[in-house]
Tab-separated table of C-alpha atoms in Angstrom:
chain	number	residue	atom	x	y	z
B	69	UNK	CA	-1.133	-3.721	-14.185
B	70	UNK	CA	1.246	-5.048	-11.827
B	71	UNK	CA	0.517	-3.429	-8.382
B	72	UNK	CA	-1.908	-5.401	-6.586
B	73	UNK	CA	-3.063	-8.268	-4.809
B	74	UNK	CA	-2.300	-11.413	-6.627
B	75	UNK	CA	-5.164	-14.027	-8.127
B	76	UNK	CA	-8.363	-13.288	-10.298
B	77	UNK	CA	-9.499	-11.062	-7.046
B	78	UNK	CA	-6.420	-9.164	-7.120
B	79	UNK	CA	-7.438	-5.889	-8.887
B	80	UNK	CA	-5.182	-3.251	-10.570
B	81	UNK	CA	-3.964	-1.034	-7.606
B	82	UNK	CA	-2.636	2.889	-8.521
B	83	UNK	CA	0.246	3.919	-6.057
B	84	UNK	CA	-0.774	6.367	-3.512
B	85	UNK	CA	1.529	8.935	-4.073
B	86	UNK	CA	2.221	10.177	-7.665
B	87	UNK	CA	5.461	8.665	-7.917
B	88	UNK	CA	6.042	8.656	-11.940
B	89	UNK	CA	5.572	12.412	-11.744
B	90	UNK	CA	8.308	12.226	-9.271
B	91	UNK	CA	10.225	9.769	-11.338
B	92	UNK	CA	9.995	12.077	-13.989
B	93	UNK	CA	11.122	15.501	-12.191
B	94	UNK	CA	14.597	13.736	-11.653
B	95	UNK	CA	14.769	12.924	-15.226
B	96	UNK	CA	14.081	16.310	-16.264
B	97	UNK	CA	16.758	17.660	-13.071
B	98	UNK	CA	19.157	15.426	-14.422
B	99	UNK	CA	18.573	16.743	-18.088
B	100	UNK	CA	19.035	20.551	-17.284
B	101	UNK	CA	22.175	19.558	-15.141
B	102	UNK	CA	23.599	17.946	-18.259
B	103	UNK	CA	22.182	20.370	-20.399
B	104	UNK	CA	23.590	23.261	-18.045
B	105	UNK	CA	26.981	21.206	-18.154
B	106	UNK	CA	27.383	21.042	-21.808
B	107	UNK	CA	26.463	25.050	-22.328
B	108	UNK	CA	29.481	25.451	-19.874
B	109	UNK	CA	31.961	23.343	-22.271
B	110	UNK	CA	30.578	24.198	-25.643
B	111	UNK	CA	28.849	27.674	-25.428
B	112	UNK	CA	25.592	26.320	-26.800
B	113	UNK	CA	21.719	25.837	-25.578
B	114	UNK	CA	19.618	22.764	-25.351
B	115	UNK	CA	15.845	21.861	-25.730
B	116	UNK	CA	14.899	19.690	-23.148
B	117	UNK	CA	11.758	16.882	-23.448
B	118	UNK	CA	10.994	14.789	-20.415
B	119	UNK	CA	7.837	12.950	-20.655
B	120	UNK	CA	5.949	11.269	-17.999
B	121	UNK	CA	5.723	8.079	-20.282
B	122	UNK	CA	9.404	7.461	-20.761
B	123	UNK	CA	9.776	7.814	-17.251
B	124	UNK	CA	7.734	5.747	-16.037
B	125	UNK	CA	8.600	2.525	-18.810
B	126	UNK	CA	12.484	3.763	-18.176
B	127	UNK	CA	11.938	2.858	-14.161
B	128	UNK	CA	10.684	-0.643	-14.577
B	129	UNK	CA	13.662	-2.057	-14.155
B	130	UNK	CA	14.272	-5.688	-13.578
B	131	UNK	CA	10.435	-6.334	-14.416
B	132	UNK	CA	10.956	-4.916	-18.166
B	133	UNK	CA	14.102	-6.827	-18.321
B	134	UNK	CA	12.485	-10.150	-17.463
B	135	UNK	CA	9.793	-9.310	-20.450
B	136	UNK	CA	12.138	-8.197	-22.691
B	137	UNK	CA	14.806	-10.768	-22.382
B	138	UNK	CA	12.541	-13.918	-21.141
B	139	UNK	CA	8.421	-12.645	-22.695
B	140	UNK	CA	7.805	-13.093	-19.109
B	141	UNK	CA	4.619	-11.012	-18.505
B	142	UNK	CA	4.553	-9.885	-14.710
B	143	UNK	CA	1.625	-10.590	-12.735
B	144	UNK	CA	0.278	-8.879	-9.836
B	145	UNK	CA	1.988	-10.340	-6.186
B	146	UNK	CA	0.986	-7.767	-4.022
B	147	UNK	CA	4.582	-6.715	-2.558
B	148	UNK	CA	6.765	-9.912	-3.165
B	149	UNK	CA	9.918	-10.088	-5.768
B	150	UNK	CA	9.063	-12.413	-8.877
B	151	UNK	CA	12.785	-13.524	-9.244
B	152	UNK	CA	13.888	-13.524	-4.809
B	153	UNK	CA	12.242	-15.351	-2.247
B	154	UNK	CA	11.527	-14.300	0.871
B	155	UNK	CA	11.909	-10.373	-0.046
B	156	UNK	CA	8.966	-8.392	0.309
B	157	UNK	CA	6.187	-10.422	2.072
B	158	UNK	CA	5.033	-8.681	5.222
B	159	UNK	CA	4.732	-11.234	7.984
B	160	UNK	CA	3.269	-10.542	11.550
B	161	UNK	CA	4.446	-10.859	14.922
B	162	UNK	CA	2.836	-12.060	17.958
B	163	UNK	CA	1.208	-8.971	18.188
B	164	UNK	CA	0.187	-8.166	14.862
B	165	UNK	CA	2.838	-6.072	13.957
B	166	UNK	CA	4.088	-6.435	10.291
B	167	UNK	CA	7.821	-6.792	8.991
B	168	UNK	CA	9.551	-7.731	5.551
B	169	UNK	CA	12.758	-9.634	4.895
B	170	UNK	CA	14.747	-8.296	2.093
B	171	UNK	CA	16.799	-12.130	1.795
B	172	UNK	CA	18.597	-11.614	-1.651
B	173	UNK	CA	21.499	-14.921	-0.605
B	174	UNK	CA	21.792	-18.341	0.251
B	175	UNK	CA	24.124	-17.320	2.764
B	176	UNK	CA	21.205	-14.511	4.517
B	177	UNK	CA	18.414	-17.066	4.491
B	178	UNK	CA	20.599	-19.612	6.263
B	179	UNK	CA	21.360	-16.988	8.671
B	180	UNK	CA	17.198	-16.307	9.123
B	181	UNK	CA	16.905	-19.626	9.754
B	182	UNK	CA	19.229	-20.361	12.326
B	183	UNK	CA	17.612	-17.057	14.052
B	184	UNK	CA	14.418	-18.288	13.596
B	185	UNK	CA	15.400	-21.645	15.115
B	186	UNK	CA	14.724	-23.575	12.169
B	187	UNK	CA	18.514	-24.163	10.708
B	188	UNK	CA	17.087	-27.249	8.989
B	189	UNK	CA	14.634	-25.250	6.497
B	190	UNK	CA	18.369	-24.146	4.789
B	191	UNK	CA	19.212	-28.018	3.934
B	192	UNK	CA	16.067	-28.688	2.534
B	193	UNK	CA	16.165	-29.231	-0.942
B	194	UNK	CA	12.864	-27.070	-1.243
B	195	UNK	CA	14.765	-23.929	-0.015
B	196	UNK	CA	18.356	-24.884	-0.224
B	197	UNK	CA	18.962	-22.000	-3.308
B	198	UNK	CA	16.899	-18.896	-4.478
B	199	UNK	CA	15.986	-20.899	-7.500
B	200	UNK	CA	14.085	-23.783	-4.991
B	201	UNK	CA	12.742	-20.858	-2.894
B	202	UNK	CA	10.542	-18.758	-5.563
B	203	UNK	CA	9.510	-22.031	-6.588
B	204	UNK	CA	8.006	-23.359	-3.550
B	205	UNK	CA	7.423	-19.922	-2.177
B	206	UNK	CA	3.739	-20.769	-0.652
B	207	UNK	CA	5.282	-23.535	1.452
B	208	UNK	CA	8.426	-21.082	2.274
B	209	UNK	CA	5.833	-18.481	3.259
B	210	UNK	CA	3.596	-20.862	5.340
B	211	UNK	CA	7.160	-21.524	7.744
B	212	UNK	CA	8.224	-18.565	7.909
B	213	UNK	CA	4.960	-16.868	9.481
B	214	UNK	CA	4.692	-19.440	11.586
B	215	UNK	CA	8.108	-18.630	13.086
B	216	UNK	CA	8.219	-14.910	13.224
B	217	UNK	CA	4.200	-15.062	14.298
B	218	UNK	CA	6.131	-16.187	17.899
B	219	UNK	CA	8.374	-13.230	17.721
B	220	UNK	CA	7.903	-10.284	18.840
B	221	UNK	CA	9.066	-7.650	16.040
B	222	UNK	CA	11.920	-5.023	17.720
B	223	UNK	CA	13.842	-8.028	19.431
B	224	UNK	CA	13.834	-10.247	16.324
B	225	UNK	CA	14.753	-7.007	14.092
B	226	UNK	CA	17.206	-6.301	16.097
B	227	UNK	CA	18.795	-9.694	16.207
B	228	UNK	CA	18.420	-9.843	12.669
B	229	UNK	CA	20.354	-6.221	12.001
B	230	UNK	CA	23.169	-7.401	13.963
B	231	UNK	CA	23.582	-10.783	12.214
B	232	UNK	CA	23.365	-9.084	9.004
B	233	UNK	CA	19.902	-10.008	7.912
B	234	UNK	CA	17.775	-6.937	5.729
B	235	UNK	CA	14.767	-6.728	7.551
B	236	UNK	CA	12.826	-3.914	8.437
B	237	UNK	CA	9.273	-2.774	10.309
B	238	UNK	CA	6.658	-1.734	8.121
B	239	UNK	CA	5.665	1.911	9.678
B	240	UNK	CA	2.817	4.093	9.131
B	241	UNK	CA	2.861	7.687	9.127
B	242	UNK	CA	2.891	8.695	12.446
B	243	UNK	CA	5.856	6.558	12.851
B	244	UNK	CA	7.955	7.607	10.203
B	245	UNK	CA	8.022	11.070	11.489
B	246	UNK	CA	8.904	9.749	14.858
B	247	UNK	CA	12.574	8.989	13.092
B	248	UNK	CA	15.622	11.940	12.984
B	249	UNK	CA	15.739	11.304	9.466
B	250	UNK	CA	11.980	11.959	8.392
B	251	UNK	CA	12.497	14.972	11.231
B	252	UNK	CA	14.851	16.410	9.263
B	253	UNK	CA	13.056	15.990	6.219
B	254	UNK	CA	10.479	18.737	7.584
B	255	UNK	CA	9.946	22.388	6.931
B	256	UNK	CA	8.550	23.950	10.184
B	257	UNK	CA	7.652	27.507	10.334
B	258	UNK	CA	8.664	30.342	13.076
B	259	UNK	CA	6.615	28.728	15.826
B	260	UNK	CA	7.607	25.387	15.016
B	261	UNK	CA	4.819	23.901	12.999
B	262	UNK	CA	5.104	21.748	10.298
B	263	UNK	CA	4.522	23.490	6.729
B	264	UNK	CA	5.416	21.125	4.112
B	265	UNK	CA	8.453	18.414	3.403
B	266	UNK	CA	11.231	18.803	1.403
B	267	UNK	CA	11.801	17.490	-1.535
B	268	UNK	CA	15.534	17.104	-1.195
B	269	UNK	CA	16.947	14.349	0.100
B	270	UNK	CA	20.602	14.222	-0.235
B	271	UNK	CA	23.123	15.779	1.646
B	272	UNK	CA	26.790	17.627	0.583
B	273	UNK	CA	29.760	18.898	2.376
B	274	UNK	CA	32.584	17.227	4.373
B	275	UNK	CA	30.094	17.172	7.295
B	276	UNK	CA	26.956	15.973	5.319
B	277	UNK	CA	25.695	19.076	5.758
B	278	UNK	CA	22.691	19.719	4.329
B	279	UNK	CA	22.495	22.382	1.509
């Protein structure tokens, strides 16, 4: 119910990768580890029972806390944060080219502001705290794309990065694959060509090699 566009338009969206069966093959790695673990220490077997249901209602996270703690229902808002504001909105640049701020602090949005030339946004009672933001978060929004639609996206990342600001580009395919980390991420046969990904992501050893 939640993933979508926002309003009476906004219809239910599915994800497009199946990521509560993936959700649910860490549960069930994380089960045999500790079921492997206590065999080791006590000599005896374990039946394990992951379902894809539990997995999925054990990920939601801060949404089923706000419901659970507050009856808030969530609503569909396309990809902003219910409770943070700005953090997830894509905004353009001058050339079209979409980004999203991650601002979880006072102290970060003053900092996008002063980079965005518009220090004065972070006295303004209206966006002052987190708590003013989400609540006048269509005026906040309206600003802010206004600003970085005069920006051109790597410079104003970049300046951004170095003053501490989460932001990133919003990347299609094509250009995640262009990055040493999706690279390395790929199984590639004899000749070179690509045959699959792997599915493991994490790295040990002193080196980070990975394993």
């Amino acid at each position: 119910f939640m993933n979508g566009e926002p309003g009476a338009a906004g219809r239910p969206t599915k994800m497009p990768v199946a990521l509560v069966d993936l959700l649910a093959a860490h549960q069930l790695k994380e089960s045999i580890l500790l079921a492997l673990w206590q065999r080791d220490r006590t000599g005896e077997g374990s039946h394990v029972h992951v379902s894809l249901m539990a997995s999925a209602v054990a990920s939601l996270a801060n949404q089923a806390s706000g419901y659970l703690c507050a009856g808030v229902v969530p609503q569909r808002m396309g990809s902003e944060h219910p409770s943070i504001c700005p953090y997830g909105t894509a905004f353009d640049d001058r050339e079209g080219q979409p980004l999203i701020l991650a601002v979880g602090a006072d102290s970060q949005f003053r900092t996008l502001c002063e980079v965005l030339g518009c220090a004065g946004l972070a006295d303004d009672e209206r966006f002052a705290t987190n708590v003013a933001r989400v609540a006048h978060r269509a005026e906040l929004t309206a600003l802010l794309a206004e600003r970085i639609g005069a920006r051109r996206r790597p410079e104003l990342l970049e300046e951004l990065r170095r003053r501490k600001v989460p932001a990133g580009a919003v990347a299609d395919m094509a250009t995640v694959f262009e990055s040493p980390q999706a690279e390395a991420l790929v199984l590639r046969g004899e000749g070179g060509e690509a045959m699959g990904l792997r599915q493991v992501a994490w790295r040990v050893g002193a080196e980070g090699a990975a394993v």
